[in-house]
Tab-separated table of C-alpha atoms in Angstrom:
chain	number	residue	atom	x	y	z
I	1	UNK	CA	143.801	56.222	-45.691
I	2	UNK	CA	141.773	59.176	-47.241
I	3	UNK	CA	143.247	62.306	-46.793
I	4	UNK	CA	140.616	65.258	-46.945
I	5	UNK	CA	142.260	68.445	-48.786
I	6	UNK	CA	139.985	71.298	-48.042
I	7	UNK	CA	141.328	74.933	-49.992
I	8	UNK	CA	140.674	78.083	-48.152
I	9	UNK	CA	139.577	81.307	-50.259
I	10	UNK	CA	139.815	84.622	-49.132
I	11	UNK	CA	136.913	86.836	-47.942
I	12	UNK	CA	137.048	88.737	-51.032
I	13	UNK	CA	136.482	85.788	-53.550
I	14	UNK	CA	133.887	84.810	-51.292
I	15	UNK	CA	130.799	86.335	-53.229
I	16	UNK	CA	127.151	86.464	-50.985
I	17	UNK	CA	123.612	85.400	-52.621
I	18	UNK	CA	122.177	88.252	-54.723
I	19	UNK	CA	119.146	89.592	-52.747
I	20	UNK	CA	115.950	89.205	-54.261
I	21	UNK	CA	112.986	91.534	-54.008
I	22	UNK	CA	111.250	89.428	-50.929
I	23	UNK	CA	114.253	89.583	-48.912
I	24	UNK	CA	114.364	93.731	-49.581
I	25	UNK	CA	110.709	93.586	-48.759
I	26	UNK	CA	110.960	91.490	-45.791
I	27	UNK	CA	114.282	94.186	-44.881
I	28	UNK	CA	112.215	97.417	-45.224
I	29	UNK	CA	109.219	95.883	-43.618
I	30	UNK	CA	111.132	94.886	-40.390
I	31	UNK	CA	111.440	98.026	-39.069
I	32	UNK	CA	107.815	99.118	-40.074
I	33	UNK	CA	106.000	96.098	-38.074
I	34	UNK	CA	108.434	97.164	-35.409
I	35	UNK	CA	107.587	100.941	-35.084
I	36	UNK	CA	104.191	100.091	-35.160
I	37	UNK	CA	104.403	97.461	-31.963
I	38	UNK	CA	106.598	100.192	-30.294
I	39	UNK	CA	103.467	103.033	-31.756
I	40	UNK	CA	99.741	103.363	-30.602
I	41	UNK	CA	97.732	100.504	-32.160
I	42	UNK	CA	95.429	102.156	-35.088
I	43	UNK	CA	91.894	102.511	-35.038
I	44	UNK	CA	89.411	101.998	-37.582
I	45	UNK	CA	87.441	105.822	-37.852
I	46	UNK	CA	84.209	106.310	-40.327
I	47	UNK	CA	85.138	109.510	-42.432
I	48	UNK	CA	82.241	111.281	-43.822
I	49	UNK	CA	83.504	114.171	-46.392
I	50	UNK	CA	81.305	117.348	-46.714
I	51	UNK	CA	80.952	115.586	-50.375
I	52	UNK	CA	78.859	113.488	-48.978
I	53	UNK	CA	81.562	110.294	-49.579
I	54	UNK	CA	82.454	107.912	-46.474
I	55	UNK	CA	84.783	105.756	-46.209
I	56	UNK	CA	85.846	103.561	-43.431
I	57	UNK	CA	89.845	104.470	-42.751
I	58	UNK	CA	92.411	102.821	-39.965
I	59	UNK	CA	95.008	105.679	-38.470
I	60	UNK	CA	96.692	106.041	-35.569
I	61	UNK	CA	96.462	108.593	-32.739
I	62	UNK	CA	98.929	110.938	-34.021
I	63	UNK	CA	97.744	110.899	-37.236
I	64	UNK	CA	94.344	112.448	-36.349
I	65	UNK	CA	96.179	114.999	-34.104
I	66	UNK	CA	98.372	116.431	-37.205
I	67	UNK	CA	95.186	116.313	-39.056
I	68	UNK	CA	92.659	117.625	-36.820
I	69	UNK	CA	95.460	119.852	-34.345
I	70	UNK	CA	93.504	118.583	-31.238
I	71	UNK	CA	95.966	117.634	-28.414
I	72	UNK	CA	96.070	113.922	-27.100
I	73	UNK	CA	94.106	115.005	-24.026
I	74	UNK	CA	90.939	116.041	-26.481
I	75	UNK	CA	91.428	112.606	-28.358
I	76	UNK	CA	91.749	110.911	-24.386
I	77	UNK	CA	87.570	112.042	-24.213
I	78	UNK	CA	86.405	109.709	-26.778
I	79	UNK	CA	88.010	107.121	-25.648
I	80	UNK	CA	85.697	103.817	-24.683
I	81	UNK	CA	87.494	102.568	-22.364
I	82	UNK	CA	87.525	105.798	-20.377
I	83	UNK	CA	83.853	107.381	-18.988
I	84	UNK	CA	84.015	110.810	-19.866
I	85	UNK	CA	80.573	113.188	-19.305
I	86	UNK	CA	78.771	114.448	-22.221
I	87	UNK	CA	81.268	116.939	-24.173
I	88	UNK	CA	81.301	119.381	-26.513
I	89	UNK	CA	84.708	120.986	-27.575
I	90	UNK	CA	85.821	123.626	-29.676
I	91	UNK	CA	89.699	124.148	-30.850
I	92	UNK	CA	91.343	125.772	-33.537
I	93	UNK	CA	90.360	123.416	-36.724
I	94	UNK	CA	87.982	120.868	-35.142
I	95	UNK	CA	85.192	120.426	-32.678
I	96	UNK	CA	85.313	117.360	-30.483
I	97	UNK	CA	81.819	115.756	-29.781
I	98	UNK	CA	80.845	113.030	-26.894
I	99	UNK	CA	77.009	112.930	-26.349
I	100	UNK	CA	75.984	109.785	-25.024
I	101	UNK	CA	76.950	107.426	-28.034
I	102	UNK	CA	77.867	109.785	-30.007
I	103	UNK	CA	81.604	110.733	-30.574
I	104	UNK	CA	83.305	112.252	-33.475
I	105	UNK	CA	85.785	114.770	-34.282
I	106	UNK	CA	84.139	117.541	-36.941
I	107	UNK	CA	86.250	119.511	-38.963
I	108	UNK	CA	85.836	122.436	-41.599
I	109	UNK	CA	85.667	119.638	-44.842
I	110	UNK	CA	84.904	115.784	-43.147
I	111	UNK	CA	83.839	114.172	-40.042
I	112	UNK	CA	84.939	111.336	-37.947
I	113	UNK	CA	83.436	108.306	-35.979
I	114	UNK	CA	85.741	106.447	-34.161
I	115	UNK	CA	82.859	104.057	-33.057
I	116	UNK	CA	80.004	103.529	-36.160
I	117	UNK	CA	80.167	100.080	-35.475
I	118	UNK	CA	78.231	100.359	-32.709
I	119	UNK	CA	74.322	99.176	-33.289
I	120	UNK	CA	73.675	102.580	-31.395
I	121	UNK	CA	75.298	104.447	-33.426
I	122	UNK	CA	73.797	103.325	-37.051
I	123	UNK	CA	71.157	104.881	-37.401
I	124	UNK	CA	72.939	108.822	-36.439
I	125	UNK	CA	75.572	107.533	-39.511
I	126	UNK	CA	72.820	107.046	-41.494
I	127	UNK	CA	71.291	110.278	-40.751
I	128	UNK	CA	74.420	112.107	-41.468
I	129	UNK	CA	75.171	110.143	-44.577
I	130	UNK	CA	71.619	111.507	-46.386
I	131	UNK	CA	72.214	115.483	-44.320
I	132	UNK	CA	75.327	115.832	-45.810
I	133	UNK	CA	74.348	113.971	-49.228
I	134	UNK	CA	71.328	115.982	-49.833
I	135	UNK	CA	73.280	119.351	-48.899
I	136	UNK	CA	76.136	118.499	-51.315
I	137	UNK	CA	73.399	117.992	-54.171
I	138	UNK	CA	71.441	121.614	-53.745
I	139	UNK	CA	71.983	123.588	-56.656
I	140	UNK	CA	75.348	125.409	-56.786
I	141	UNK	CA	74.324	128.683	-57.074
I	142	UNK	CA	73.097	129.743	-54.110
I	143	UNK	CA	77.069	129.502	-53.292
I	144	UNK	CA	77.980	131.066	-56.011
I	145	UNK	CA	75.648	133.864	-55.007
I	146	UNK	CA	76.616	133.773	-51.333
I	147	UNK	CA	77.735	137.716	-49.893
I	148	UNK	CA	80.189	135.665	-47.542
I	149	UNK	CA	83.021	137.303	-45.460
I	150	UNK	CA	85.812	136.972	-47.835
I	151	UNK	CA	83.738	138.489	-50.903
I	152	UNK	CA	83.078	141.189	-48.401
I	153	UNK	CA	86.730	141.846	-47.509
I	154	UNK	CA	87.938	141.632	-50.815
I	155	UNK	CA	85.294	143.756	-52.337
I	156	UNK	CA	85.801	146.533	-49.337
I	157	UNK	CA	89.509	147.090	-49.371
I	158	UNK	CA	91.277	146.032	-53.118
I	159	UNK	CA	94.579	147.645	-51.745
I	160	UNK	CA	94.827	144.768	-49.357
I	161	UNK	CA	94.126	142.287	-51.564
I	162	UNK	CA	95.144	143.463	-55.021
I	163	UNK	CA	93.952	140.823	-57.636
I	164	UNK	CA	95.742	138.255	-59.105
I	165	UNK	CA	95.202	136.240	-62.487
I	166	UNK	CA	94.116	133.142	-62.453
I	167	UNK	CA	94.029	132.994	-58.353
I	168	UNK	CA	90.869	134.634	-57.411
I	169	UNK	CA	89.002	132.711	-54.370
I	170	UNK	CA	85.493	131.594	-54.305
I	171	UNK	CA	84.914	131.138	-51.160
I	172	UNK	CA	82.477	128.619	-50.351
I	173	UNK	CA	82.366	127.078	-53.676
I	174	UNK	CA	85.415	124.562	-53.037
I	175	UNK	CA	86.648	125.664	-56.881
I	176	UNK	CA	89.511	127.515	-57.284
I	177	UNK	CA	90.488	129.278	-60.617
I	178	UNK	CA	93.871	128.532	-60.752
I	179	UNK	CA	93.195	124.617	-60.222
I	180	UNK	CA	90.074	124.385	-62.262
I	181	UNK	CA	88.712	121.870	-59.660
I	182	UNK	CA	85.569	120.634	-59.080
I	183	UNK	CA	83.476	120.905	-55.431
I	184	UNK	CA	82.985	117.136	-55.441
I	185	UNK	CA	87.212	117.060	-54.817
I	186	UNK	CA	87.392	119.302	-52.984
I	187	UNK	CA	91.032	118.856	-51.251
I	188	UNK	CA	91.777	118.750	-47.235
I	189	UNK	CA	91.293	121.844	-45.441
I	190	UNK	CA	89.351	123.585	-47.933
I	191	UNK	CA	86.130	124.931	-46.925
I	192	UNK	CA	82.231	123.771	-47.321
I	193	UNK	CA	80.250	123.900	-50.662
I	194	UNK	CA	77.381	125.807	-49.035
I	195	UNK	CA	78.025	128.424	-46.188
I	196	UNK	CA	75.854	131.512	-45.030
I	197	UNK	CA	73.698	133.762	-46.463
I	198	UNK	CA	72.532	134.865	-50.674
I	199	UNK	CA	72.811	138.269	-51.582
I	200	UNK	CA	69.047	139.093	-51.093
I	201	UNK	CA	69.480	137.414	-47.579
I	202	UNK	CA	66.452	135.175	-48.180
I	203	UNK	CA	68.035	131.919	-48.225
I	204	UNK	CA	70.745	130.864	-45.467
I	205	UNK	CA	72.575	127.491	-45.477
I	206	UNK	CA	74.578	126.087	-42.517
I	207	UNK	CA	78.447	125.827	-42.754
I	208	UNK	CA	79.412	121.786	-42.637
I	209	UNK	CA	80.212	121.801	-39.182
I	210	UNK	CA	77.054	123.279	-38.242
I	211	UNK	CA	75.253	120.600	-39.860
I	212	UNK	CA	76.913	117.800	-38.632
I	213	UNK	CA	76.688	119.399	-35.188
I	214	UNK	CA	72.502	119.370	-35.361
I	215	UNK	CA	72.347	115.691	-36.209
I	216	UNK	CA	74.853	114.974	-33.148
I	217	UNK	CA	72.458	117.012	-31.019
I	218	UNK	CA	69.569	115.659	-32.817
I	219	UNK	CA	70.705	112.169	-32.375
I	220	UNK	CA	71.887	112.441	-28.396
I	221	UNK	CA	68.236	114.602	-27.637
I	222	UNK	CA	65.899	111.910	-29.855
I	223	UNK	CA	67.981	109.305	-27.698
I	224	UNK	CA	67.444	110.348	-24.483
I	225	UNK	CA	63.584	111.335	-25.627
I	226	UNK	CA	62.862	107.872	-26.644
I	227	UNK	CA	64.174	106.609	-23.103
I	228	UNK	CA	62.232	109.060	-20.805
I	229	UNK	CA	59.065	108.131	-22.941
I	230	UNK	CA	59.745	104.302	-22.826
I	231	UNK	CA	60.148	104.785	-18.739
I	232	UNK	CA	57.302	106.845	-18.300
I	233	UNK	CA	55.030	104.523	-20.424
I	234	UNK	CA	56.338	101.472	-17.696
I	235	UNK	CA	56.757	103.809	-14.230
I	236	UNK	CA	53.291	105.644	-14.458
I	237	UNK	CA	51.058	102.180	-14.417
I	238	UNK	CA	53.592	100.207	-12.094
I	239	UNK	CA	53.429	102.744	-9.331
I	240	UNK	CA	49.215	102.903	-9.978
I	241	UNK	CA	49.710	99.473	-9.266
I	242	UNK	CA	51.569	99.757	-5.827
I	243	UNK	CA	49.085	101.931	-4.550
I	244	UNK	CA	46.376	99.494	-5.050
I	245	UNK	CA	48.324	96.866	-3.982
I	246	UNK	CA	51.238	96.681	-2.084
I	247	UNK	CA	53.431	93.615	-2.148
I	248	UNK	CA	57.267	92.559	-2.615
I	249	UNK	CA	56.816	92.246	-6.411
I	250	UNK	CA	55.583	95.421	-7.281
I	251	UNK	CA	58.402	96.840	-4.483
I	252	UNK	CA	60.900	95.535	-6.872
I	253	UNK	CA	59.425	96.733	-10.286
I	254	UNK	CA	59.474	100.395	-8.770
I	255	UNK	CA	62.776	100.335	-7.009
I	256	UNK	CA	64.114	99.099	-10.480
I	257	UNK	CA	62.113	101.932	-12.276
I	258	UNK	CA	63.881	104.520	-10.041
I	259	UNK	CA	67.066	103.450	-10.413
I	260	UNK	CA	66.436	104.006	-14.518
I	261	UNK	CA	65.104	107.129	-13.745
I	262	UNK	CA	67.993	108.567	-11.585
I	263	UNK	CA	70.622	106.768	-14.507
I	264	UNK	CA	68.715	108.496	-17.225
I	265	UNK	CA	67.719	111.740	-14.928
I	266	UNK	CA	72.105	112.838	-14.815
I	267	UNK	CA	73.097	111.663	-18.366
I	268	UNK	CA	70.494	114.399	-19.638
I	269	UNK	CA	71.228	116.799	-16.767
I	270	UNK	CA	75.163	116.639	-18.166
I	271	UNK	CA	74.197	117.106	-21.913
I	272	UNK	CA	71.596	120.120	-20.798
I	273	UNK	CA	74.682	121.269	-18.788
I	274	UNK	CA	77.286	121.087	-21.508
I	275	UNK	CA	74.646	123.083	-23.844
I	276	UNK	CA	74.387	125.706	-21.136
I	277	UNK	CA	77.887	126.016	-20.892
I	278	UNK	CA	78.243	126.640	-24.510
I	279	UNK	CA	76.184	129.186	-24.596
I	280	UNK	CA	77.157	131.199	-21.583
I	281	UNK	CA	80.596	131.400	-23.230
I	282	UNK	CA	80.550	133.522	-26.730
I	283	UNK	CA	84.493	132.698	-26.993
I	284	UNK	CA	83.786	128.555	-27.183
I	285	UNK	CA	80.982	129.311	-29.533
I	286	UNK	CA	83.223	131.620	-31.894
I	287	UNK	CA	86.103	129.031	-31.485
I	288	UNK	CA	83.393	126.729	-33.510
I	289	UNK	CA	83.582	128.629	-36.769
I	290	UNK	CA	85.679	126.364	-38.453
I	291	UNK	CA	84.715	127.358	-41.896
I	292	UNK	CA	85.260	131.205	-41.516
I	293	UNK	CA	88.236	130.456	-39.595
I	294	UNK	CA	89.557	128.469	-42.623
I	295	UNK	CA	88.131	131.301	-44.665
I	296	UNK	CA	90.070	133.575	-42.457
I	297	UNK	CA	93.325	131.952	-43.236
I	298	UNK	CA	93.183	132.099	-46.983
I	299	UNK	CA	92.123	135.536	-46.777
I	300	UNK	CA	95.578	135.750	-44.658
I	301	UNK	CA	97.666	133.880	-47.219
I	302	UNK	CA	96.596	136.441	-49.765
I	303	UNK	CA	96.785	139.188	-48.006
I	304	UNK	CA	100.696	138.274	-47.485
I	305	UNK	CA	101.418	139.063	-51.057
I	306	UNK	CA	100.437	142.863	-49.957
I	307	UNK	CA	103.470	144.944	-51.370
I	308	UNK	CA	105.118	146.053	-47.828
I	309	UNK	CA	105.699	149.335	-49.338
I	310	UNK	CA	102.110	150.737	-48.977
I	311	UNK	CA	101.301	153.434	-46.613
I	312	UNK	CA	99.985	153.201	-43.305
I	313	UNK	CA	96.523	153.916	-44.271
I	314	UNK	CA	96.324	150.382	-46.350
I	315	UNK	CA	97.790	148.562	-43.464
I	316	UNK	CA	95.337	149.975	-41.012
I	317	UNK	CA	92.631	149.373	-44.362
I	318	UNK	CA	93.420	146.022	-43.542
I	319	UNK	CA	93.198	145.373	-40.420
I	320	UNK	CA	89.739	146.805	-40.403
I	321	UNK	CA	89.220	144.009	-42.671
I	322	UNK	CA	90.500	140.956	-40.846
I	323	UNK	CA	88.533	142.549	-38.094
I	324	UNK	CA	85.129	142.238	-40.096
I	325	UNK	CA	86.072	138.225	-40.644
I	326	UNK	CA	85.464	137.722	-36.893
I	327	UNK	CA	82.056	135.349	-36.538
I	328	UNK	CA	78.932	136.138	-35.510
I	329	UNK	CA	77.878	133.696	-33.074
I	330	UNK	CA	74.242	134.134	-33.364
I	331	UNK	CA	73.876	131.096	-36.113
I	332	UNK	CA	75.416	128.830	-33.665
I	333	UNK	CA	73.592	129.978	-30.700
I	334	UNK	CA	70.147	129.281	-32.158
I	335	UNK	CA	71.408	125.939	-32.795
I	336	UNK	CA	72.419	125.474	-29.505
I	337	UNK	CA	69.278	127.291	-27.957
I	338	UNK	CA	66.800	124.969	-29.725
I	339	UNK	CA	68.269	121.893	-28.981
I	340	UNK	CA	68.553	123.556	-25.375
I	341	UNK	CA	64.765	123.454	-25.090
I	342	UNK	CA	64.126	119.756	-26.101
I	343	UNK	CA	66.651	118.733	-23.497
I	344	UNK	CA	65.204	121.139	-20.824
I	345	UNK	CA	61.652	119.485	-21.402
I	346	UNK	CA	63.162	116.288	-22.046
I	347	UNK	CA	64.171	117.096	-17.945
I	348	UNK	CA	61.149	118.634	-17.002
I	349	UNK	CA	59.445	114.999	-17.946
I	350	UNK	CA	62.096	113.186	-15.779
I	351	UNK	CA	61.365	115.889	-12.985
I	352	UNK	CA	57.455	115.300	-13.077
I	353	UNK	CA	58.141	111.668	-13.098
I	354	UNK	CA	60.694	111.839	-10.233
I	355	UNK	CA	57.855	113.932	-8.231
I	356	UNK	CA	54.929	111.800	-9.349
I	357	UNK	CA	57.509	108.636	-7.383
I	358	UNK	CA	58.036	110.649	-4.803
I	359	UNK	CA	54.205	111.526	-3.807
I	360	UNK	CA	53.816	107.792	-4.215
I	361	UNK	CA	56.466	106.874	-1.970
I	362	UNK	CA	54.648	109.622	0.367
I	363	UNK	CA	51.329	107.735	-0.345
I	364	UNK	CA	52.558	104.322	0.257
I	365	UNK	CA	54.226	105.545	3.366
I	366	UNK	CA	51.339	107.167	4.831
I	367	UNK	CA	49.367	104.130	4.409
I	368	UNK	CA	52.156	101.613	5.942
I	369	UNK	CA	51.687	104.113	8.721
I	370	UNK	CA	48.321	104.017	8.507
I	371	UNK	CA	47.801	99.832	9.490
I	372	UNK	CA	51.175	100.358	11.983
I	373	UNK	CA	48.824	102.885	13.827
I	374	UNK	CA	45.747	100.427	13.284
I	375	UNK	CA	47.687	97.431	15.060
I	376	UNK	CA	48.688	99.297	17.906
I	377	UNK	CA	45.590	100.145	18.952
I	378	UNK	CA	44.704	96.218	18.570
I	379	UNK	CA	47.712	95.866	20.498
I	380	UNK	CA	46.176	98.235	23.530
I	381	UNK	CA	42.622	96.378	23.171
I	382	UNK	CA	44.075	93.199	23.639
I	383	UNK	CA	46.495	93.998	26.340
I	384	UNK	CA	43.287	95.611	28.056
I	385	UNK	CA	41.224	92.661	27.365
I	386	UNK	CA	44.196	90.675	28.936
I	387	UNK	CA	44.223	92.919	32.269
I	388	UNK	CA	40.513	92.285	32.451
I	389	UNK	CA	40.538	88.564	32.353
I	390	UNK	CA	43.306	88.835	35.024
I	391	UNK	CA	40.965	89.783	37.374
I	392	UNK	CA	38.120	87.260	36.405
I	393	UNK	CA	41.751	85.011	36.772
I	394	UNK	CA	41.976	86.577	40.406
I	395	UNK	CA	38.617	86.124	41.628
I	396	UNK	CA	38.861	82.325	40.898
I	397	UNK	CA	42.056	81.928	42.247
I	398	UNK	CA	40.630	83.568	45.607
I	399	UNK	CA	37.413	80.047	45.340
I	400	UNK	CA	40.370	77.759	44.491
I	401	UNK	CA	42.147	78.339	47.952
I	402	UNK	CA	41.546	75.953	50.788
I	403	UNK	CA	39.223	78.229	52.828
I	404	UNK	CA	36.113	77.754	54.864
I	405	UNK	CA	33.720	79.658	53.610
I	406	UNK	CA	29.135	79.542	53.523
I	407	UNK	CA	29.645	79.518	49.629
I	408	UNK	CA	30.652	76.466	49.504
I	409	UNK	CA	27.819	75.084	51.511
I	410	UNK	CA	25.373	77.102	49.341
I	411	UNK	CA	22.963	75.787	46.818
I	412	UNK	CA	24.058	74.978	43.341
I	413	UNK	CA	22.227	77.935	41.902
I	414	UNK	CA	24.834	80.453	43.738
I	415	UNK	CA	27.923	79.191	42.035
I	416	UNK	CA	26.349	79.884	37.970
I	417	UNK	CA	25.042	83.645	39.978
I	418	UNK	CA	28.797	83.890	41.055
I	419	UNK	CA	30.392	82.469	37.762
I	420	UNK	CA	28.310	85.058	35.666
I	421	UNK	CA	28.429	87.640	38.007
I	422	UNK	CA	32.648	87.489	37.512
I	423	UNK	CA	32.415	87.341	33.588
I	424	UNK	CA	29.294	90.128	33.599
I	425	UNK	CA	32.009	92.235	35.659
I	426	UNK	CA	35.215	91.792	33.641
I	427	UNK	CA	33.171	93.187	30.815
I	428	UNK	CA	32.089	96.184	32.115
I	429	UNK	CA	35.395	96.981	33.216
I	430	UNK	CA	37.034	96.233	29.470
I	431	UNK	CA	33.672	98.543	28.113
I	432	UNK	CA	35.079	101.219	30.536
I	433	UNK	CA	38.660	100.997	29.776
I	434	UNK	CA	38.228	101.570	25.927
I	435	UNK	CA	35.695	103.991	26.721
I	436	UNK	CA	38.099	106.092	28.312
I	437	UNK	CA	40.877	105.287	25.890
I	438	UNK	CA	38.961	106.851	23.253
I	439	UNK	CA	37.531	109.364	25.143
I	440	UNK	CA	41.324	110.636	25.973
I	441	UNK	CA	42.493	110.348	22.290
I	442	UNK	CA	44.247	106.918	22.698
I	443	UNK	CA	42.353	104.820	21.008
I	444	UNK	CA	40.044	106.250	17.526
């Protein structure tokens, strides 16, 4: 018999297999795959720089919040799966745009599109791509040369802002002196390459946001132009067509055409809306000025260094200052304003065409009642025609009774005098009857 002799070794001789570098991989990546089940999925946004690069990037919800500050109930509005009206939004350091297809998120330096793989939405990327391309490539010095808000402050008061070495701002220019960096990197959360106006005021270019705004208005207006054209080129000679001829088929073709034009009538009543909003409200249109607003704030960081042992004059110096940074909204509402207009006679077309189907609906109606009133006076011609023949009816039924009579012992001659005498009398009652239907307004 085999006797098995097995030798026990204590836990502490016991040595475990090395780890290698997949198992530490596989460790660390555990959690990971796990907080992101437990996390929002993430979402694949275009991201168009002021630069003019793009780049296609996936992040989650909470990512774009810390980097755009917009609260999750700004993100919830361009949402797909949720139908939100057309909306234009303006918070601290971004603007939130949904207009038609278009949504985005614009901030002070980059811009993104949660959906540009939409057909729809193509060609407005490709617009912005070559706006923001060709503005990056103007020739630098016209913001070199711009007379900006911060050169203003700084150049006004230099006991607020006492200069510093190496760390003067250009504002505008993306370049910083104490960096040495180019516009073309121009890091997150710095401002534009081109903003407002040269020092001879004859040139003026828009701030990024600005920019990107006009193609979103440019692209949602165009849109909704295209669609009231391509429905009044198809409504105009379909309802021609029903008043020549009315039947079931051409019924259909212009109930279907006023369904499009009561769909397409509200989507540009909500953008003209939105627009109006905007500019009845100077606060949402200052809130917009994401560049000076960023300009603001490094003006602010500077002005921190302030020694705190100046007098009260500086201190109120300054605040006379910061005041001057606040935004003059006239910029942004001639923006709005123009695109305003298209929209308004973008609805004036939909508002001729909606009257033009109404006076056709009046026209078709009118005639319906037209051939109703036409066979119901055929209806009161043949009922009288019928109340005539009754009494032809009644006058033979009186011959057909079994009564002695001399007309029945009369020649043959007398019964064609009597036949003709009945049907000669039956007429000349129906002639008076519709004589005196007319004659009282019954009949025309």
């Amino acid at each position: 018999m085999a006797i098995a002799v097995g030798v026990v070794f204590p836990r502490s001789m016991v040595r475990s297999p090395k780890p290698t570098p997949d198992d530490d991989v596989h460790h660390r990546a555990a959690p990971a795959a796990a907080g992101r089940r437990k996390g929002t999925v993430n979402r694949a946004w275009l991201v168009v720089s002021d630069s003019g690069r793009s780049y296609h990037e996936e992040v989650g919800k909470h990512s774009i919040m810390r980097r755009t500050g917009l609260p999750a109930r700004d993100l919830r509005v361009l949402d797909p799966l949720l139908s939100y009206p057309s909306t234009i939004l303006g918070r601290e350091r971004a603007i939130v745009i949904n207009l038609e297809h278009i949504k985005a998120v614009i901030t002070a330096t980059e811009v993104l599109i949660p959906n540009s793989n939409d057909p729809l939405v193509a060609p407005f990327v490709q617009d912005l791509r070559s706006r923001v391309s060709s503005s990056y490539g103007a020739p630098q010095q016209e913001a070199q040369d711009t007379g900006d808000l911060d050169g203003e402050v700084m150049g006004k008061s230099t006991s607020c802002w006492p200069s510093f070495p190496g760390q003067a701002l250009r504002h505008g220019s993306g370049v910083s002196k104490e960096h040495g960096s180019l516009s073309g990197d121009v890091p997150e959360g710095s401002p534009s390459p081109e903003l407002d106006v040269t020092n001879d005021g004859s040139t003026k270019v828009a701030p990024f946001e600005f920019r990107v705004l006009e193609v979103c208005l440019e692209s949602a207006c165009s849109c909704l132009e295209s669609e009231t054209l391509a429905l009044e080129q198809e409504a105009y000679p379909a309802l021609d067509e029903l008043t020549s001829k009315i039947s079931t088929l051409n019924l259909e073709r212009v109930r279907q055409i006023k369904s499009r034009l009561v769909a397409i009538s509200g989507r540009v009543q909500r953008v003209r809306d939105e627009l109006e909003h905007l500019l009845d409200d100077d606060m949402d249109m200052a809130e917009m000025y994401l560049t000076n607003k960023l300009a603001s704030q490094r003006v602010g960081e500077s002005s921190t260094r302030i020694n705190l042992d100046n007098d009260g004059v500086e201190t109120e110096s300054c605040r006379e200052s910061f005041g001057a940074l606040k935004p003059n909204i006239e910029e942004l509402e001639m923006l709005l304003e123009a695109y305003f207009v298209q929209i308004d006679g973008t609805l004036n077309k939909l508002y001729h065409l909606r009257e033009y189907v109404d006076d056709t609906e009046d026209y078709i109606n009118i005639m319906l009642d037209e051939k109703q009133n036409q066979l119901l006076q055929m209806g009161v011609m043949l009922s009288t025609a019928t109340v005539v023949t009754t009494a032809g009816v009644v006058v033979v039924g009186l011959f057909g009774m079994n009564i002695g009579i001399d007309l029945y012992n009369a020649p043959y001659y007398k019964f064609w005098e009597t036949t003709w005498g009945t049907i000669v009398g039956c007429v000349i009652l129906y002639v008076l009857a519709i004589g005196f239907g007319k004659k009282s307004g019954l009949l025309q």
